[in-house]
Tab-separated table of C-alpha atoms in Angstrom:
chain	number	residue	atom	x	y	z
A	1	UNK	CA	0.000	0.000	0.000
A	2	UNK	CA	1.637	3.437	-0.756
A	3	UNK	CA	1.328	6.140	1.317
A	4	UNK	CA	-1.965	8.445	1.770
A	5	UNK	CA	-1.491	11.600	-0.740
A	6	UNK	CA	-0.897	14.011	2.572
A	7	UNK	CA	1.939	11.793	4.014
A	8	UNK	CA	3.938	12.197	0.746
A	9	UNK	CA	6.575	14.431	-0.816
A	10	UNK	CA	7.717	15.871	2.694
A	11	UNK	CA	11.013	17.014	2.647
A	12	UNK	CA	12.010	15.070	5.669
A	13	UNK	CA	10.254	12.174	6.807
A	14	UNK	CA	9.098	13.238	10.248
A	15	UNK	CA	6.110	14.075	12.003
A	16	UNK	CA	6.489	16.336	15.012
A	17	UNK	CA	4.443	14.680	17.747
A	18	UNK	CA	1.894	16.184	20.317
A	19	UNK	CA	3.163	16.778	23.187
A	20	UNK	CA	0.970	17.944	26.317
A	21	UNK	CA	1.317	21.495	27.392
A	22	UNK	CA	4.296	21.850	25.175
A	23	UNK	CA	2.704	22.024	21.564
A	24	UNK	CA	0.637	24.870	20.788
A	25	UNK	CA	-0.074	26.915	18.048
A	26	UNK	CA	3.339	28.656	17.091
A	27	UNK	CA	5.519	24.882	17.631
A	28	UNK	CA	2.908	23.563	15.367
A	29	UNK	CA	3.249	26.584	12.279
A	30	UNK	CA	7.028	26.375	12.931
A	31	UNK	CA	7.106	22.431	12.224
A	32	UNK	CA	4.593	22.829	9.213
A	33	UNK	CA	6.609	25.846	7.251
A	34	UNK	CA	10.043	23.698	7.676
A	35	UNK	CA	8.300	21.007	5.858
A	36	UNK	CA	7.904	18.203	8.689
A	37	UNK	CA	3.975	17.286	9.769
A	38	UNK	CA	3.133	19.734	13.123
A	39	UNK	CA	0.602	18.448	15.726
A	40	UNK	CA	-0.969	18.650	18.934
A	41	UNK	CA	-3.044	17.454	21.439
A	42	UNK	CA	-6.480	19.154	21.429
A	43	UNK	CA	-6.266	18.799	25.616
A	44	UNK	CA	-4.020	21.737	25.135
A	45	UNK	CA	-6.232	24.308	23.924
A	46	UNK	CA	-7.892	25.697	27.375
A	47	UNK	CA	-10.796	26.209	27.788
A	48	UNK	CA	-12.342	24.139	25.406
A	49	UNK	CA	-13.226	27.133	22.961
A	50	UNK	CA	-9.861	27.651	22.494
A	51	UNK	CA	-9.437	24.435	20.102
A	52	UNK	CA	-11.450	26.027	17.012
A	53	UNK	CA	-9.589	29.296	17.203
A	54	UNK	CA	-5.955	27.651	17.366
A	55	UNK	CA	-7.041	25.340	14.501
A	56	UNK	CA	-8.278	28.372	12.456
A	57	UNK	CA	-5.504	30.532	12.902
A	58	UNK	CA	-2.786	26.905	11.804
A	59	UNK	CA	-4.593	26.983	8.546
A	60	UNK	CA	-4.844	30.872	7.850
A	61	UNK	CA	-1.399	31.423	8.952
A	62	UNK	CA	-0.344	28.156	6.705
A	63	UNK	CA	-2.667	29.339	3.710
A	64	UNK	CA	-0.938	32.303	3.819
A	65	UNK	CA	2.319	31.111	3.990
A	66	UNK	CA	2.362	28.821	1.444
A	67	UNK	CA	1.081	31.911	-1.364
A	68	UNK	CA	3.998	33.695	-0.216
A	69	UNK	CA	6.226	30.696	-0.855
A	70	UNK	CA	4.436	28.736	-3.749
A	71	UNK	CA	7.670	26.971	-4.310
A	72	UNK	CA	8.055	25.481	-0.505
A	73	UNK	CA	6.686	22.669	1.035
A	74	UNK	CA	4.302	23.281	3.688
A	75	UNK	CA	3.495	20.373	5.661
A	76	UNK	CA	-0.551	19.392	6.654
A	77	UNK	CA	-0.624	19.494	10.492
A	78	UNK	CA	-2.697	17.188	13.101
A	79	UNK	CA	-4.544	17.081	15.788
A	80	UNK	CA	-4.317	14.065	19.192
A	81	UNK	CA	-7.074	13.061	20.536
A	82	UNK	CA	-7.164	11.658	23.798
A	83	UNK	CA	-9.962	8.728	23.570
A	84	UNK	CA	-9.561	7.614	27.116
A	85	UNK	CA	-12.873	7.789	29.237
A	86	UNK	CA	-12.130	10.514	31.204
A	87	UNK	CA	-12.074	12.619	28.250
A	88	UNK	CA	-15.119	14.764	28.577
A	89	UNK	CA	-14.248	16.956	26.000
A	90	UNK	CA	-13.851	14.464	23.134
A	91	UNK	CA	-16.827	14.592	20.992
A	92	UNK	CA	-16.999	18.221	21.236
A	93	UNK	CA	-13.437	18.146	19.896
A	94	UNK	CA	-14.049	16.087	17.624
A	95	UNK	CA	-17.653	18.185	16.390
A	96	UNK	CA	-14.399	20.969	15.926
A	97	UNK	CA	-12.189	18.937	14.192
A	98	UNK	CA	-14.788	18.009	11.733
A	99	UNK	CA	-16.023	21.285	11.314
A	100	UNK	CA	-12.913	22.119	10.447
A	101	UNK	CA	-11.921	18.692	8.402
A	102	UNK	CA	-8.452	18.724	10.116
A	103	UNK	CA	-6.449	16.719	7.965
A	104	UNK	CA	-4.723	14.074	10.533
A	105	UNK	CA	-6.341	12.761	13.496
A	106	UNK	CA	-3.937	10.734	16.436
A	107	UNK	CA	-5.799	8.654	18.955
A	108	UNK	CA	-4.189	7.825	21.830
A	109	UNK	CA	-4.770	5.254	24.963
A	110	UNK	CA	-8.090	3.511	23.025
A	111	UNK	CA	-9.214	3.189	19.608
A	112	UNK	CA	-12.696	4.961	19.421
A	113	UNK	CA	-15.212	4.367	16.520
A	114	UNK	CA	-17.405	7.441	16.465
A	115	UNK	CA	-13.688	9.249	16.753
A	116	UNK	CA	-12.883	7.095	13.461
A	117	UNK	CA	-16.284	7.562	12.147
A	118	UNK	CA	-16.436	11.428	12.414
A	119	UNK	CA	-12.943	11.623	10.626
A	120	UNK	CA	-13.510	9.691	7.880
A	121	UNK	CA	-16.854	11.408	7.241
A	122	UNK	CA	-14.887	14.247	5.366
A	123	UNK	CA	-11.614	12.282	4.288
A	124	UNK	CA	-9.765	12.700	7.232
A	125	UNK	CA	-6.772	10.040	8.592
A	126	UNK	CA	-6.758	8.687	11.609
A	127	UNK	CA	-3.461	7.641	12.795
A	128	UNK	CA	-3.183	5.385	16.222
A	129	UNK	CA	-0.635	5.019	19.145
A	130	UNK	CA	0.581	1.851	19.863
A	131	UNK	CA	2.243	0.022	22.449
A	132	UNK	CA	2.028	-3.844	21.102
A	133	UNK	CA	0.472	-5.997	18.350
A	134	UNK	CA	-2.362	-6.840	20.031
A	135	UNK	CA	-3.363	-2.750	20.317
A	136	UNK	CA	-2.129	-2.276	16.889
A	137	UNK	CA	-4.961	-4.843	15.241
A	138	UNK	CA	-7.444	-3.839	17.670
A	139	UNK	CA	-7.133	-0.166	15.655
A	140	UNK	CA	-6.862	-1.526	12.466
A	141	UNK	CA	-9.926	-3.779	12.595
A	142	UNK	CA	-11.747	-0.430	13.557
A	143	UNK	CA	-10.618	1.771	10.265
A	144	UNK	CA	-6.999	3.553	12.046
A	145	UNK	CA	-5.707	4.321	8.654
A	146	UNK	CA	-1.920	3.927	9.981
A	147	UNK	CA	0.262	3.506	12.603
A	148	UNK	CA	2.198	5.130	15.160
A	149	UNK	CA	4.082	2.269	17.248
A	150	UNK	CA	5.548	3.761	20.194
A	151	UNK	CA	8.597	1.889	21.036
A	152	UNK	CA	10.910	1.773	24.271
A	153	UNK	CA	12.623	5.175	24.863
A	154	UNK	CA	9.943	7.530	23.682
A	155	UNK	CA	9.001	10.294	25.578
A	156	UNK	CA	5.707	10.247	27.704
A	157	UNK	CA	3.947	7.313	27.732
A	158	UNK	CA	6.264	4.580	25.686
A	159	UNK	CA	6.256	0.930	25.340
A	160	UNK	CA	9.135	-1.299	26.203
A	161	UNK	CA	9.780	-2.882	22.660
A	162	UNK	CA	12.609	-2.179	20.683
A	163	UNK	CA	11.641	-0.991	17.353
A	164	UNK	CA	13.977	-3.856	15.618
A	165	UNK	CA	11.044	-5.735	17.043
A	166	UNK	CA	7.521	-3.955	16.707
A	167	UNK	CA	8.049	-2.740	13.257
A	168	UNK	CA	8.844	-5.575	12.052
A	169	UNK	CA	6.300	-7.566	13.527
A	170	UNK	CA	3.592	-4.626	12.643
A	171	UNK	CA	4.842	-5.258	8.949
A	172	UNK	CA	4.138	-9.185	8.844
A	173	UNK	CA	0.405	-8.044	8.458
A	174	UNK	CA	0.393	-4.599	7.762
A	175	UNK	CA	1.456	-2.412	4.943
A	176	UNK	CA	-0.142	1.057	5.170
A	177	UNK	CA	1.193	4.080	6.971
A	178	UNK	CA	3.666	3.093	9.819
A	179	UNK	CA	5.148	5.698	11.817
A	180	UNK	CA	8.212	4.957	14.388
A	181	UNK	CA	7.992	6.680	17.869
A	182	UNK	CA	11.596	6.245	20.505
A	183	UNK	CA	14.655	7.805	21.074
A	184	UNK	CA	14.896	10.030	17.337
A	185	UNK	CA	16.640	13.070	17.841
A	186	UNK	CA	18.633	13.228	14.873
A	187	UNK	CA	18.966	12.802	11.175
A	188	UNK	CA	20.217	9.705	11.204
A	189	UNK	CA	18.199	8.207	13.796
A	190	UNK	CA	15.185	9.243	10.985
A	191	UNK	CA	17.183	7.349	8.273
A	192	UNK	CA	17.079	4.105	10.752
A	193	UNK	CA	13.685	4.512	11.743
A	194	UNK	CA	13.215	4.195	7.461
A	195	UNK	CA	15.616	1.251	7.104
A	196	UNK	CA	13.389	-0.700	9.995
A	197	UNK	CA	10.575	-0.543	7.619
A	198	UNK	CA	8.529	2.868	9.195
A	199	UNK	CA	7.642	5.523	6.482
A	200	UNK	CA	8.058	8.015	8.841
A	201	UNK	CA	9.612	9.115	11.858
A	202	UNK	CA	7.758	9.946	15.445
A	203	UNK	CA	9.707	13.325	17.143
A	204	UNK	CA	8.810	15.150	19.749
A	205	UNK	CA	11.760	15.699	22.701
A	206	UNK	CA	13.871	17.454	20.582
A	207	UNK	CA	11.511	20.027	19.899
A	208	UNK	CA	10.755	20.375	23.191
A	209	UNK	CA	14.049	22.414	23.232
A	210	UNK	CA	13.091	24.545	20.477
A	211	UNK	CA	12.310	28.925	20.189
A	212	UNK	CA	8.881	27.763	19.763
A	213	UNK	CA	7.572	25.086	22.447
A	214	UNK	CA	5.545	26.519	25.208
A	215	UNK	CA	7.701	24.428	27.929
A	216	UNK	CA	9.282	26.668	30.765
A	217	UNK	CA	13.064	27.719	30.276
A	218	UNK	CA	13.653	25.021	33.352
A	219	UNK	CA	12.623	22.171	31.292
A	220	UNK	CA	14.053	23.334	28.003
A	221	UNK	CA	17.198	23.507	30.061
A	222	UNK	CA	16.612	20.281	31.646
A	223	UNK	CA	16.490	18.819	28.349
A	224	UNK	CA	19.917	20.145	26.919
A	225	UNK	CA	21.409	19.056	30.470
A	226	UNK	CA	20.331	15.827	30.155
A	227	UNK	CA	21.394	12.544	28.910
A	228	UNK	CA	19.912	8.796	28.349
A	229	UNK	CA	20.531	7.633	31.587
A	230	UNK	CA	18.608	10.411	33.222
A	231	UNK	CA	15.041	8.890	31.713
A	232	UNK	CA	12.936	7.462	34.411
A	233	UNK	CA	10.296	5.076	33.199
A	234	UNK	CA	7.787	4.994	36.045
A	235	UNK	CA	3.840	4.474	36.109
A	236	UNK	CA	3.468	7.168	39.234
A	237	UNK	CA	2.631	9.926	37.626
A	238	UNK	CA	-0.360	9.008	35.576
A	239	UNK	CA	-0.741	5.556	36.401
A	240	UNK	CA	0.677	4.137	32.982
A	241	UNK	CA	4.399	4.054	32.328
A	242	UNK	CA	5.925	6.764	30.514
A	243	UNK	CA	9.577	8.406	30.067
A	244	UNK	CA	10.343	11.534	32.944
A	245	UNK	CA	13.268	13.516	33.129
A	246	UNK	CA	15.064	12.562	36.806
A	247	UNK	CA	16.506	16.144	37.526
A	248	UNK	CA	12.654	16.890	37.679
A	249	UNK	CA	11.555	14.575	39.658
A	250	UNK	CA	14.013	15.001	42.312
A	251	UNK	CA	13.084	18.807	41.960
A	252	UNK	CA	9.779	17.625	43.006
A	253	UNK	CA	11.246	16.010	46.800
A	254	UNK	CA	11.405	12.343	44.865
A	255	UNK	CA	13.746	9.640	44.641
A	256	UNK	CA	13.779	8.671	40.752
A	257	UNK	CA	15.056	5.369	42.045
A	258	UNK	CA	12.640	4.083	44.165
A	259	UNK	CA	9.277	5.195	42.988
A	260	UNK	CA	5.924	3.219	44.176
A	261	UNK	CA	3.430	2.009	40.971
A	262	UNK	CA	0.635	3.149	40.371
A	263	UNK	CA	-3.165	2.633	39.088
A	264	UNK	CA	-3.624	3.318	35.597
A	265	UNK	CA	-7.704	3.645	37.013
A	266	UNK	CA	-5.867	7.153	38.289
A	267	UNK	CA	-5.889	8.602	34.802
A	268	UNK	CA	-8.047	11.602	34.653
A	269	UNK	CA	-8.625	13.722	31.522
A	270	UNK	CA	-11.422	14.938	32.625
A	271	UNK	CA	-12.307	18.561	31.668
A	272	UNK	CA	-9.397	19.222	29.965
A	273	UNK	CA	-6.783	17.098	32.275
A	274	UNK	CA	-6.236	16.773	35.388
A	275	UNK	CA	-4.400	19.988	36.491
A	276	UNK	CA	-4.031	18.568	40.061
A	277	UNK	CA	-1.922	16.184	38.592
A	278	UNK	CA	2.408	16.923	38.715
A	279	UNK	CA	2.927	15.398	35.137
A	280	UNK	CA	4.170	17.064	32.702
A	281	UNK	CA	3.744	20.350	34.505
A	282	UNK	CA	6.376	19.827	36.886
A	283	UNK	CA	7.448	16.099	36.003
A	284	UNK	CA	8.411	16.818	33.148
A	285	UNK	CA	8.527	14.290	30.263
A	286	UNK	CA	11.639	13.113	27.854
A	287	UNK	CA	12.819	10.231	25.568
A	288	UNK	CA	15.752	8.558	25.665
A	289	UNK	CA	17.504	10.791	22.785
A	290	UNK	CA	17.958	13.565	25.069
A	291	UNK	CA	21.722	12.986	24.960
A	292	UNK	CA	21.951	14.397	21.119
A	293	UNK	CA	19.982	17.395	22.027
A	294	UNK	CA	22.607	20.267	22.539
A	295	UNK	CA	20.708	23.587	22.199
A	296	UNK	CA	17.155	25.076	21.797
A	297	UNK	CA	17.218	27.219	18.424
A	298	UNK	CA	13.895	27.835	16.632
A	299	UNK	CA	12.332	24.691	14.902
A	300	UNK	CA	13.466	25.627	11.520
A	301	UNK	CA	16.802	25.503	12.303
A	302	UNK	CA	16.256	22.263	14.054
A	303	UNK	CA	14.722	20.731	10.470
A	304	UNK	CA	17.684	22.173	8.564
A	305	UNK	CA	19.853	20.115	11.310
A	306	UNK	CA	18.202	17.181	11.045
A	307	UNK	CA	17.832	17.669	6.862
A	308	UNK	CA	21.711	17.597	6.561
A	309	UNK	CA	22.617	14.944	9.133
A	310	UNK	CA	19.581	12.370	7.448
A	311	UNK	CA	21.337	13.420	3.723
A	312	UNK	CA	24.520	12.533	5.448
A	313	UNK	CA	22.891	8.839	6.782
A	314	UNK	CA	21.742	7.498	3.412
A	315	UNK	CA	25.115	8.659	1.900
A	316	UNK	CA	27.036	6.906	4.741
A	317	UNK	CA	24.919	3.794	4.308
A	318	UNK	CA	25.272	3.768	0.640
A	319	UNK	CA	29.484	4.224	1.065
């Protein structure tokens, strides 16, 4: 199966991935007019109002960049939904994301029908995170149009497979749009995720420590100051595993090394999240590639970076 018509011709294979609190309007702009796919979660856009006007001004502000640059590529951008039960706001979302026809839809934690319904109802793609096979054909028997396998080392909430292992195993039965999510924070880590057999690649720490993330100076810092062996994969914070930076959790009194488990019954999206909640607001949330990340310059220079050192990959391979 080749690729759907809006996950072709990018200049880089990449999708920048939604991050909460961190993507917003301007990360999501800056990802789309370097040419890479820009998303983010529709959780982020508080109060719920907010979503329509953010999506609105990602497509004026793209329309209008793209007439002033006929001859660039501007990537289509997304939107994450969160289709866990808590989620109050998700058909309402979703009522705005139709309205809209937002071109790329990412579930996340279940696969939901009327979600898949409502996208496909004006051509839209759904796109679904996974952790394991058994989530993966769970999606696809339900209409996901592609991929996104989450692999060990991804920021937030990752799986524990390698990638030399999912992807693979994803591909045994499944040839449509695969995306690769763990530990890519440079060019050449894209190149691999290609070689594995994923069309594209999954980022989202490295932009984290870009001009245009909405993440506090602390954490961009955090990030650059960091390294692989200061990722925490613990279940505390949210009640399902995910990837934390340790300077910030022993910020927050904590010993990184001996942290209790938790209930994934303590998830709470409810009304927009649970802002009671220390995750990602002051736990703050990393892969495993935050050892490459040096600096946080402003997302096109980061897509210029990762251009060159992906060029420089396939050329290497080839020699």
């Amino acid at each position: 199966m080749s690729l759907p018509p809006i996950l072709q011709g990018l200049p880089l294979p990449v999708m920048g991935s939604p991050m909460f609190i961190v993507s917003g309007p301007e990360l999501v702009i800056a990802q789309c007019k370097a040419g890479i796919i820009g998303t983010f979660p529709a959780l982020n856009a508080r109060p719920s109002g907010t979503l329509e006007k953010w999506i609105v001004r990602i497509k004026l502000e793209l329309e209008e960049y793209q007439k002033a640059n006929p001859d660039k590529k501007v990537a289509p951008f997304g939107v994450n939904q969160i289709c866990h039960p808590s989620n109050n706001r998700l058909m309402e979302d979703m009522e705005v994301c139709v309205k809209h026809e937002v071109p790329i839809i990412i579930t996340s934690l279940q696969a939901n029908q009327d979600v898949y319904d409502a996208t496909h109802s004006y051509g839209g793609i759904i796109l679904h995170d996974v952790v394991n096979i058994r989530h993966t054909k769970k999606a696809l028997s339900m209409g996901a149009d592609g991929i996104i396998a989450v692999c060990t080392g991804a920021g937030g909430h990752a799986g524990r497979l390698s990638p030399f292992a999912l992807i693979p195993e994803i591909r045994e039965f499944f040839d449509g749009p695969l995306l690769l999510s763990g530990s890519i924070a440079t060019g050449g880590a894209v190149a691999a995720a290609l070689a594995v057999g994923a069309d594209l690649a999954y980022i989202g720490t490295r932009f984290i420590a870009s001009e245009e993330a909405n993440a506090d100076q602390g954490y961009k810092q955090e990030i650059i100051d960091s390294a692989g062996d200061d990722i925490i994969y613990s279940s505390l914070f949210t009640g399902v595993h995910g990837n934390y930076l340790r300077g910030s959790i022993e910020k927050a009194g904590m010993d990184p090394d001996n942290l209790p488990e938790a209930d994934k019954n303590s998830m709470n999206f409810g009304s927009g999240g649970n802002t009671e909640a220390k995750a990602w607001k002051d736990i703050w949330g990393a892969g495993q590639g935050v050892g490459s990340v040096h600096d946080a310059p402003p997302v096109a220079d980061i897509v210029a970076e990762l251009t060159e050192e992906y060029e420089e990959a396939l050329k290497r391979v080839k020699r």
